[in-house]
Tab-separated table of N, CA, C and O and ligand atoms in Angstrom:
chain	number	residue	atom	x	y	z
A	3	MET	N	0.838	-1.194	0.000
A	3	MET	CA	0.000	0.000	0.000
A	3	MET	C	0.874	1.245	0.000
A	3	MET	O	1.942	1.250	0.579
A	4	SER	N	0.387	2.311	-0.607
A	4	SER	CA	1.139	3.561	-0.662
A	4	SER	C	0.807	4.438	0.556
A	4	SER	O	-0.181	4.215	1.258
A	5	GLU	N	1.646	5.454	0.766
A	5	GLU	CA	1.400	6.403	1.864
A	5	GLU	C	0.026	7.068	1.688
A	5	GLU	O	-0.696	7.281	2.657
A	6	GLU	N	-0.308	7.379	0.441
A	6	GLU	CA	-1.608	8.019	0.170
A	6	GLU	C	-2.768	7.109	0.557
A	6	GLU	O	-3.779	7.561	1.090
A	7	LEU	N	-2.591	5.834	0.269
A	7	LEU	CA	-3.653	4.882	0.598
A	7	LEU	C	-3.779	4.712	2.114
A	7	LEU	O	-4.893	4.577	2.641
A	8	PHE	N	-2.651	4.730	2.825
A	8	PHE	CA	-2.711	4.671	4.296
A	8	PHE	C	-3.544	5.849	4.812
A	8	PHE	O	-4.403	5.689	5.676
A	9	ASP	N	-3.247	7.040	4.271
A	9	ASP	CA	-3.991	8.244	4.692
A	9	ASP	C	-5.472	8.106	4.364
A	9	ASP	O	-6.335	8.477	5.166
A	10	GLN	N	-5.747	7.583	3.183
A	10	GLN	CA	-7.141	7.462	2.735
A	10	GLN	C	-7.930	6.511	3.640
A	10	GLN	O	-9.051	6.816	4.045
A	11	VAL	N	-7.334	5.372	3.960
A	11	VAL	CA	-8.036	4.411	4.815
A	11	VAL	C	-8.269	5.009	6.200
A	11	VAL	O	-9.366	4.891	6.763
A	12	ALA	N	-7.254	5.674	6.747
A	12	ALA	CA	-7.423	6.303	8.067
A	12	ALA	C	-8.557	7.332	8.019
A	12	ALA	O	-9.376	7.403	8.946
A	13	ALA	N	-8.623	8.105	6.945
A	13	ALA	CA	-9.675	9.125	6.820
A	13	ALA	C	-11.053	8.487	6.689
A	13	ALA	O	-12.041	9.021	7.220
A	14	GLU	N	-11.125	7.339	6.021
A	14	GLU	CA	-12.415	6.658	5.870
A	14	GLU	C	-12.981	6.215	7.219
A	14	GLU	O	-14.186	6.002	7.346
A	15	LEU	N	-12.115	6.064	8.206
A	15	LEU	CA	-12.589	5.617	9.519
A	15	LEU	C	-13.155	6.752	10.361
A	15	LEU	O	-13.780	6.506	11.395
A	16	ASP	N	-12.976	8.001	9.920
A	16	ASP	CA	-13.493	9.146	10.688
A	16	ASP	C	-14.987	9.033	10.933
A	16	ASP	O	-15.485	9.446	11.977
A	17	VAL	N	-15.700	8.474	9.960
A	17	VAL	CA	-17.155	8.369	10.063
A	17	VAL	C	-17.577	7.513	11.266
A	17	VAL	O	-18.677	7.663	11.796
A	18	PHE	N	-16.675	6.647	11.726
A	18	PHE	CA	-17.018	5.761	12.843
A	18	PHE	C	-16.673	6.359	14.206
A	18	PHE	O	-17.007	5.756	15.232
A	19	GLU	N	-16.023	7.500	14.231
A	19	GLU	CA	-15.581	8.050	15.520
A	19	GLU	C	-16.725	8.183	16.535
A	19	GLU	O	-16.548	7.827	17.694
A	20	PRO	N	-17.911	8.665	16.113
A	20	PRO	CA	-18.979	8.783	17.118
A	20	PRO	C	-19.733	7.478	17.397
A	20	PRO	O	-20.608	7.457	18.264
A	21	VAL	N	-19.406	6.422	16.689
A	21	VAL	CA	-20.148	5.167	16.857
A	21	VAL	C	-19.678	4.470	18.134
A	21	VAL	O	-18.476	4.263	18.331
A	22	PRO	N	-20.623	4.120	19.010
A	22	PRO	CA	-20.236	3.430	20.253
A	22	PRO	C	-19.569	2.092	20.002
A	22	PRO	O	-19.868	1.413	19.003
A	23	ASP	N	-18.700	1.694	20.924
A	23	ASP	CA	-17.973	0.418	20.799
A	23	ASP	C	-18.919	-0.754	20.557
A	23	ASP	O	-18.660	-1.597	19.696
A	24	GLU	N	-19.992	-0.807	21.341
A	24	GLU	CA	-20.892	-1.968	21.260
A	24	GLU	C	-21.566	-2.065	19.895
A	24	GLU	O	-21.781	-3.162	19.373
A	25	GLU	N	-21.876	-0.908	19.320
A	25	GLU	CA	-22.507	-0.907	17.992
A	25	GLU	C	-21.538	-1.454	16.936
A	25	GLU	O	-21.919	-2.213	16.048
A	26	LEU	N	-20.281	-1.063	17.049
A	26	LEU	CA	-19.270	-1.586	16.125
A	26	LEU	C	-19.114	-3.095	16.299
A	26	LEU	O	-19.083	-3.840	15.320
A	27	ALA	N	-19.009	-3.512	17.542
A	27	ALA	CA	-18.824	-4.936	17.820
A	27	ALA	C	-20.010	-5.736	17.285
A	27	ALA	O	-19.827	-6.813	16.699
A	28	ASP	N	-21.223	-5.213	17.449
A	28	ASP	CA	-22.411	-5.907	16.945
A	28	ASP	C	-22.354	-6.044	15.427
A	28	ASP	O	-22.685	-7.096	14.877
A	29	ALA	N	-21.959	-4.967	14.741
A	29	ALA	CA	-21.890	-5.003	13.275
A	29	ALA	C	-20.893	-6.056	12.813
A	29	ALA	O	-21.162	-6.817	11.881
A	30	VAL	N	-19.753	-6.108	13.476
A	30	VAL	CA	-18.720	-7.081	13.090
A	30	VAL	C	-19.190	-8.500	13.386
A	30	VAL	O	-19.043	-9.404	12.552
A	31	ARG	N	-19.807	-8.697	14.557
A	31	ARG	CA	-20.300	-10.044	14.900
A	31	ARG	C	-21.411	-10.490	13.955
A	31	ARG	O	-21.464	-11.636	13.537
A	32	ARG	N	-22.296	-9.558	13.612
A	32	ARG	CA	-23.475	-9.883	12.804
A	32	ARG	C	-23.130	-10.108	11.324
A	32	ARG	O	-23.652	-11.008	10.688
A	33	SER	N	-22.211	-9.287	10.796
A	33	SER	CA	-22.007	-9.278	9.342
A	33	SER	C	-20.601	-9.642	8.891
A	33	SER	O	-20.349	-9.690	7.682
A	34	GLY	N	-19.688	-9.860	9.813
A	34	GLY	CA	-18.314	-10.180	9.418
A	34	GLY	C	-18.231	-11.500	8.659
A	34	GLY	O	-18.834	-12.496	9.077
A	35	SER	N	-17.508	-11.498	7.565
A	35	SER	CA	-17.384	-12.724	6.758
A	35	SER	C	-16.781	-13.869	7.554
A	35	SER	O	-17.181	-15.026	7.385
A	36	CYS	N	-15.838	-13.572	8.434
A	36	CYS	CA	-15.195	-14.651	9.183
A	36	CYS	C	-16.196	-15.334	10.109
A	36	CYS	O	-16.147	-16.549	10.301
A	37	GLY	N	-17.132	-14.566	10.671
A	37	GLY	CA	-18.154	-15.152	11.526
A	37	GLY	C	-19.054	-16.092	10.752
A	37	GLY	O	-19.390	-17.188	11.215
A	38	TRP	N	-19.432	-15.649	9.552
A	38	TRP	CA	-20.285	-16.507	8.714
A	38	TRP	C	-19.559	-17.778	8.316
A	38	TRP	O	-20.143	-18.864	8.300
A	39	LEU	N	-18.288	-17.653	7.985
A	39	LEU	CA	-17.526	-18.840	7.590
A	39	LEU	C	-17.376	-19.801	8.761
A	39	LEU	O	-17.445	-21.017	8.589
A	40	ASN	N	-17.209	-19.239	9.954
A	40	ASN	CA	-17.108	-20.082	11.146
A	40	ASN	C	-18.392	-20.861	11.345
A	40	ASN	O	-18.377	-22.065	11.614
A	41	THR	N	-19.521	-20.162	11.185
A	41	THR	CA	-20.823	-20.792	11.394
A	41	THR	C	-21.102	-21.871	10.356
A	41	THR	O	-21.639	-22.929	10.670
A	42	SER	N	-20.721	-21.598	9.111
A	42	SER	CA	-21.026	-22.545	8.031
A	42	SER	C	-20.018	-23.689	7.945
A	42	SER	O	-20.227	-24.647	7.205
A	43	GLY	N	-18.922	-23.553	8.676
A	43	GLY	CA	-17.886	-24.586	8.606
A	43	GLY	C	-16.997	-24.458	7.390
A	43	GLY	O	-16.235	-25.370	7.077
A	44	ASP	N	-17.096	-23.320	6.698
A	44	ASP	CA	-16.300	-23.125	5.482
A	44	ASP	C	-15.001	-22.359	5.733
A	44	ASP	O	-14.343	-21.928	4.784
A	45	MET	N	-14.654	-22.186	6.992
A	45	MET	CA	-13.405	-21.480	7.302
A	45	MET	C	-12.235	-22.299	6.765
A	45	MET	O	-12.255	-23.528	6.835
A	46	PRO	N	-11.234	-21.632	6.208
A	46	PRO	CA	-10.084	-22.402	5.710
A	46	PRO	C	-9.362	-23.129	6.838
A	46	PRO	O	-9.494	-22.770	8.004
A	47	GLU	N	-8.629	-24.126	6.454
A	47	GLU	CA	-7.811	-24.871	7.416
A	47	GLU	C	-6.574	-24.040	7.726
A	47	GLU	O	-5.705	-23.877	6.873
A	48	TRP	N	-6.511	-23.485	8.925
A	48	TRP	CA	-5.361	-22.645	9.285
A	48	TRP	C	-4.131	-23.519	9.440
A	48	TRP	O	-4.203	-24.644	9.943
A	49	THR	N	-2.997	-22.989	9.014
A	49	THR	CA	-1.774	-23.791	9.000
A	49	THR	C	-0.915	-23.585	10.244
A	49	THR	O	-0.061	-24.398	10.553
A	50	GLY	N	-1.112	-22.448	10.918
A	50	GLY	CA	-0.246	-22.111	12.037
A	50	GLY	C	0.978	-21.326	11.582
A	50	GLY	O	1.736	-20.810	12.405
A	51	ASP	N	1.164	-21.244	10.285
A	51	ASP	CA	2.262	-20.451	9.724
A	51	ASP	C	1.719	-19.053	9.415
A	51	ASP	O	0.760	-18.917	8.651
A	52	ASP	N	2.310	-18.020	10.022
A	52	ASP	CA	1.770	-16.666	9.915
A	52	ASP	C	1.594	-16.224	8.471
A	52	ASP	O	0.556	-15.692	8.094
A	53	ARG	N	2.619	-16.427	7.684
A	53	ARG	CA	2.568	-15.952	6.306
A	53	ARG	C	1.477	-16.664	5.504
A	53	ARG	O	0.677	-16.039	4.810
A	54	ALA	N	1.429	-17.981	5.624
A	54	ALA	CA	0.422	-18.762	4.893
A	54	ALA	C	-0.983	-18.407	5.376
A	54	ALA	O	-1.911	-18.254	4.568
A	55	ASP	N	-1.143	-18.245	6.688
A	55	ASP	CA	-2.474	-17.927	7.221
A	55	ASP	C	-2.909	-16.517	6.821
A	55	ASP	O	-4.102	-16.277	6.599
A	56	ARG	N	-1.960	-15.604	6.718
A	56	ARG	CA	-2.308	-14.251	6.241
A	56	ARG	C	-2.830	-14.312	4.811
A	56	ARG	O	-3.781	-13.632	4.459
A	57	GLU	N	-2.209	-15.162	4.004
A	57	GLU	CA	-2.666	-15.290	2.609
A	57	GLU	C	-4.051	-15.920	2.537
A	57	GLU	O	-4.840	-15.595	1.656
A	58	LEU	N	-4.349	-16.824	3.467
A	58	LEU	CA	-5.687	-17.420	3.504
A	58	LEU	C	-6.730	-16.400	3.970
A	58	LEU	O	-7.857	-16.374	3.479
A	59	ALA	N	-6.345	-15.563	4.922
A	59	ALA	CA	-7.295	-14.607	5.502
A	59	ALA	C	-7.551	-13.406	4.595
A	59	ALA	O	-8.665	-12.865	4.587
A	60	ALA	N	-6.570	-12.999	3.838
A	60	ALA	CA	-6.677	-11.751	3.075
A	60	ALA	C	-7.901	-11.695	2.161
A	60	ALA	O	-8.642	-10.703	2.187
A	61	PRO	N	-8.173	-12.728	1.346
A	61	PRO	CA	-9.354	-12.619	0.468
A	61	PRO	C	-10.664	-12.644	1.235
A	61	PRO	O	-11.662	-12.056	0.783
A	62	ILE	N	-10.699	-13.299	2.370
A	62	ILE	CA	-11.929	-13.318	3.186
A	62	ILE	C	-12.215	-11.909	3.681
A	62	ILE	O	-13.326	-11.381	3.555
A	63	CYS	N	-11.201	-11.262	4.231
A	63	CYS	CA	-11.369	-9.902	4.745
A	63	CYS	C	-11.645	-8.912	3.614
A	63	CYS	O	-12.455	-7.994	3.783
A	64	ALA	N	-10.994	-9.104	2.484
A	64	ALA	CA	-11.169	-8.152	1.378
A	64	ALA	C	-12.611	-8.122	0.890
A	64	ALA	O	-13.091	-7.089	0.421
A	65	ALA	N	-13.320	-9.241	1.016
A	65	ALA	CA	-14.716	-9.315	0.562
A	65	ALA	C	-15.706	-9.041	1.688
A	65	ALA	O	-16.913	-9.090	1.474
A	66	CYS	N	-15.214	-8.741	2.866
A	66	CYS	CA	-16.088	-8.580	4.037
A	66	CYS	C	-16.832	-7.240	3.976
A	66	CYS	O	-16.213	-6.197	3.762
A	67	PRO	N	-18.151	-7.246	4.204
A	67	PRO	CA	-18.923	-6.000	4.131
A	67	PRO	C	-18.675	-5.047	5.297
A	67	PRO	O	-19.090	-3.888	5.229
A	68	VAL	N	-18.034	-5.518	6.357
A	68	VAL	CA	-17.794	-4.639	7.512
A	68	VAL	C	-16.293	-4.509	7.799
A	68	VAL	O	-15.887	-4.359	8.943
A	69	ARG	N	-15.491	-4.535	6.745
A	69	ARG	CA	-14.039	-4.496	6.980
A	69	ARG	C	-13.598	-3.171	7.598
A	69	ARG	O	-12.660	-3.143	8.390
A	70	ARG	N	-14.253	-2.070	7.257
A	70	ARG	CA	-13.867	-0.795	7.872
A	70	ARG	C	-14.321	-0.743	9.332
A	70	ARG	O	-13.595	-0.247	10.197
A	71	GLU	N	-15.510	-1.246	9.624
A	71	GLU	CA	-15.969	-1.316	11.013
A	71	GLU	C	-15.020	-2.195	11.825
A	71	GLU	O	-14.688	-1.890	12.967
A	72	CYS	N	-14.597	-3.301	11.212
A	72	CYS	CA	-13.670	-4.218	11.875
A	72	CYS	C	-12.351	-3.521	12.177
A	72	CYS	O	-11.793	-3.673	13.272
A	73	LEU	N	-11.873	-2.755	11.228
A	73	LEU	CA	-10.597	-2.051	11.431
A	73	LEU	C	-10.724	-1.020	12.557
A	73	LEU	O	-9.843	-0.920	13.416
A	74	GLU	N	-11.822	-0.274	12.553
A	74	GLU	CA	-12.055	0.700	13.633
A	74	GLU	C	-12.103	-0.004	14.987
A	74	GLU	O	-11.483	0.428	15.953
A	75	TRP	N	-12.830	-1.102	15.032
A	75	TRP	CA	-12.947	-1.867	16.275
A	75	TRP	C	-11.578	-2.389	16.718
A	75	TRP	O	-11.203	-2.315	17.889
A	76	GLU	N	-10.830	-2.899	15.760
A	76	GLU	CA	-9.500	-3.435	16.045
A	76	GLU	C	-8.574	-2.340	16.597
A	76	GLU	O	-7.841	-2.550	17.548
A	77	PHE	N	-8.618	-1.161	15.989
A	77	PHE	CA	-7.773	-0.064	16.456
A	77	PHE	C	-8.152	0.345	17.875
A	77	PHE	O	-7.296	0.638	18.699
A	78	ARG	N	-9.450	0.381	18.162
A	78	ARG	CA	-9.883	0.772	19.508
A	78	ARG	C	-9.496	-0.250	20.557
A	78	ARG	O	-9.195	0.107	21.691
A	79	THR	N	-9.555	-1.521	20.198
A	79	THR	CA	-9.376	-2.557	21.214
A	79	THR	C	-7.952	-3.086	21.323
A	79	THR	O	-7.513	-3.458	22.404
A	80	HIS	N	-7.236	-3.158	20.196
A	80	HIS	CA	-5.888	-3.751	20.243
A	80	HIS	C	-4.788	-2.837	19.734
A	80	HIS	O	-3.629	-3.059	20.032
A	81	GLY	N	-5.144	-1.865	18.899
A	81	GLY	CA	-4.158	-0.895	18.450
A	81	GLY	C	-3.009	-1.485	17.663
A	81	GLY	O	-3.201	-2.319	16.786
A	82	TYR	N	-1.822	-1.071	18.013
A	82	TYR	CA	-0.636	-1.364	17.221
A	82	TYR	C	-0.186	-2.811	17.324
A	82	TYR	O	0.385	-3.366	16.395
A	83	ALA	N	-0.428	-3.415	18.460
A	83	ALA	CA	0.240	-4.676	18.774
A	83	ALA	C	-0.332	-5.900	18.066
A	83	ALA	O	0.364	-6.903	17.891
A	84	GLN	N	-1.582	-5.850	17.655
A	84	GLN	CA	-2.256	-7.042	17.148
A	84	GLN	C	-1.583	-7.615	15.894
A	84	GLN	O	-1.223	-6.881	14.985
A	85	ALA	N	-1.453	-8.925	15.844
A	85	ALA	CA	-0.862	-9.602	14.683
A	85	ALA	C	-1.963	-10.106	13.752
A	85	ALA	O	-3.134	-10.117	14.108
A	86	GLY	N	-1.576	-10.523	12.551
A	86	GLY	CA	-2.523	-11.125	11.615
A	86	GLY	C	-3.262	-10.123	10.753
A	86	GLY	O	-2.993	-8.935	10.789
A	87	VAL	N	-4.186	-10.651	9.965
A	87	VAL	CA	-4.985	-9.821	9.047
A	87	VAL	C	-6.282	-9.433	9.733
A	87	VAL	O	-7.018	-10.295	10.214
A	88	TRP	N	-6.551	-8.130	9.790
A	88	TRP	CA	-7.818	-7.620	10.335
A	88	TRP	C	-8.264	-6.490	9.428
A	88	TRP	O	-7.443	-5.687	8.979
A	89	GLY	N	-9.564	-6.432	9.181
A	89	GLY	CA	-10.079	-5.345	8.362
A	89	GLY	C	-9.433	-5.281	6.999
A	89	GLY	O	-9.290	-4.216	6.409
A	90	ALA	N	-9.046	-6.422	6.496
A	90	ALA	CA	-8.437	-6.571	5.166
A	90	ALA	C	-7.021	-6.019	5.074
A	90	ALA	O	-6.491	-5.867	3.980
A	91	LEU	N	-6.395	-5.726	6.191
A	91	LEU	CA	-5.017	-5.221	6.153
A	91	LEU	C	-4.088	-6.152	6.923
A	91	LEU	O	-4.389	-6.542	8.050
A	92	ALA	N	-2.968	-6.474	6.311
A	92	ALA	CA	-1.930	-7.242	6.992
A	92	ALA	C	-1.224	-6.333	7.999
A	92	ALA	O	-1.386	-5.116	7.988
A	93	GLU	N	-0.436	-6.945	8.873
A	93	GLU	CA	0.146	-6.228	10.010
A	93	GLU	C	0.830	-4.914	9.652
A	93	GLU	O	0.548	-3.868	10.242
A	94	ASP	N	1.760	-4.971	8.718
A	94	ASP	CA	2.552	-3.772	8.422
A	94	ASP	C	1.675	-2.629	7.925
A	94	ASP	O	1.827	-1.479	8.356
A	95	ASP	N	0.764	-2.960	7.014
A	95	ASP	CA	-0.130	-1.932	6.491
A	95	ASP	C	-1.057	-1.410	7.590
A	95	ASP	O	-1.312	-0.210	7.704
A	96	ARG	N	-1.575	-2.341	8.388
A	96	ARG	CA	-2.510	-1.921	9.437
A	96	ARG	C	-1.820	-1.011	10.455
A	96	ARG	O	-2.394	-0.035	10.920
A	97	ARG	N	-0.582	-1.317	10.783
A	97	ARG	CA	0.134	-0.472	11.749
A	97	ARG	C	0.386	0.919	11.178
A	97	ARG	O	0.307	1.921	11.898
A	98	ALA	N	0.681	0.984	9.887
A	98	ALA	CA	0.879	2.301	9.257
A	98	ALA	C	-0.423	3.096	9.275
A	98	ALA	O	-0.418	4.306	9.566
A	99	VAL	N	-1.534	2.438	9.007
A	99	VAL	CA	-2.833	3.125	9.055
A	99	VAL	C	-3.170	3.490	10.498
A	99	VAL	O	-3.692	4.578	10.769
A	100	PHE	N	-2.849	2.604	11.435
A	100	PHE	CA	-3.159	2.866	12.842
A	100	PHE	C	-2.504	4.170	13.323
A	100	PHE	O	-3.142	4.974	14.020
A	101	LEU	N	-1.246	4.383	12.965
A	101	LEU	CA	-0.560	5.599	13.413
A	101	LEU	C	-1.246	6.850	12.861
A	101	LEU	O	-1.368	7.863	13.550
A	102	ARG	N	-1.714	6.762	11.625
A	102	ARG	CA	-2.447	7.895	11.035
A	102	ARG	C	-3.805	8.067	11.706
A	102	ARG	O	-4.250	9.183	11.962
A	103	TRP	N	-4.467	6.965	11.976
A	103	TRP	CA	-5.763	6.986	12.673
A	103	TRP	C	-5.599	7.642	14.045
A	103	TRP	O	-6.421	8.473	14.452
A	104	LEU	N	-4.535	7.247	14.740
A	104	LEU	CA	-4.288	7.787	16.083
A	104	LEU	C	-4.079	9.301	16.014
A	104	LEU	O	-4.613	10.044	16.851
A	105	ASP	N	-3.349	9.759	15.031
A	105	ASP	CA	-3.139	11.203	14.866
A	105	ASP	C	-4.461	11.920	14.602
A	105	ASP	O	-4.681	13.022	15.079
A	106	ARG	N	-5.334	11.282	13.818
A	106	ARG	CA	-6.628	11.898	13.504
A	106	ARG	C	-7.528	11.950	14.730
A	106	ARG	O	-8.462	12.736	14.781
A	107	ARG	N	-7.261	11.095	15.707
A	107	ARG	CA	-8.047	11.085	16.965
A	107	ARG	C	-7.281	11.809	18.071
A	107	ARG	O	-7.495	11.543	19.239
A	108	ASP	N	-6.362	12.671	17.693
A	108	ASP	CA	-5.559	13.459	18.639
A	108	ASP	C	-4.731	12.586	19.563
A	108	ASP	O	-4.393	12.998	20.672
A	109	GLY	N	-4.453	11.355	19.149
A	109	GLY	CA	-3.593	10.490	19.947
A	109	GLY	C	-4.213	10.046	21.253
A	109	GLY	O	-3.532	9.508	22.121
A	110	THR	N	-5.536	10.249	21.400
A	110	THR	CA	-6.165	9.936	22.684
A	110	THR	C	-6.937	8.625	22.654
A	110	THR	O	-7.473	8.209	23.671
A	111	ALA	N	-7.004	7.990	21.501
A	111	ALA	CA	-7.791	6.760	21.421
A	111	ALA	C	-7.102	5.624	22.142
A	111	ALA	O	-5.910	5.668	22.416
A	112	ASN	N	-7.876	4.588	22.433
A	112	ASN	CA	-7.316	3.383	23.047
A	112	ASN	C	-6.325	2.756	22.082
A	112	ASN	O	-6.328	3.035	20.899
A	113	GLY	N	-5.533	1.876	22.554
A	113	GLY	CA	-4.584	1.194	21.690
A	113	GLY	C	-3.185	1.777	21.871
A	113	GLY	O	-2.215	1.055	21.946
A	114	GLY	N	-3.114	3.082	21.970
A	114	GLY	CA	-1.843	3.716	22.289
A	114	GLY	C	-0.806	3.673	21.194
A	114	GLY	O	-0.878	2.864	20.291
A	115	ARG	N	0.103	4.593	21.276
A	115	ARG	CA	1.205	4.649	20.319
A	115	ARG	C	2.283	3.647	20.742
A	115	ARG	O	2.511	3.444	21.917
A	116	PRO	N	2.920	3.000	19.777
A	116	PRO	CA	3.956	2.018	20.133
A	116	PRO	C	5.150	2.684	20.798
A	116	PRO	O	5.399	3.842	20.600
B	219	SF4	S1	-12.594	-7.770	8.013
B	219	SF4	FE1	-11.837	-9.875	8.241
B	219	SF4	S2	-11.477	-10.157	10.448
B	219	SF4	FE2	-12.805	-8.356	10.178
B	219	SF4	S3	-14.902	-9.114	10.401
B	219	SF4	FE3	-14.389	-9.091	8.221
B	219	SF4	S4	-13.623	-11.139	7.784
B	219	SF4	FE4	-13.564	-10.885	9.999
């Protein structure tokens, strides 16, 4: 991802700033593709290898209707430290977006700066 795209994704999350945590969590639980796959038994066979599992997760997240809600939720609850693919972004990209997101929230959001 480019620097411009990091900025763009962080800006897209501004719309969720006033949304309560529970509302975000409900949206992700109700509509997240990973939840549906878990329920249907169609979740891929995870390998335990980070790189391989990221490749398995990426297309699931990319098609998820609540990937931006998921990313907002992830930033609020886990911030910089979380590993793996969330909200359709792999770790490095997500951390770059997280730092921009944190700046847009005046650095006061949960998750904290690394
Ligand atoms: S973006 Fe990925 S991790 Fe988040 S709810 Fe959707 S499928 Fe699950």
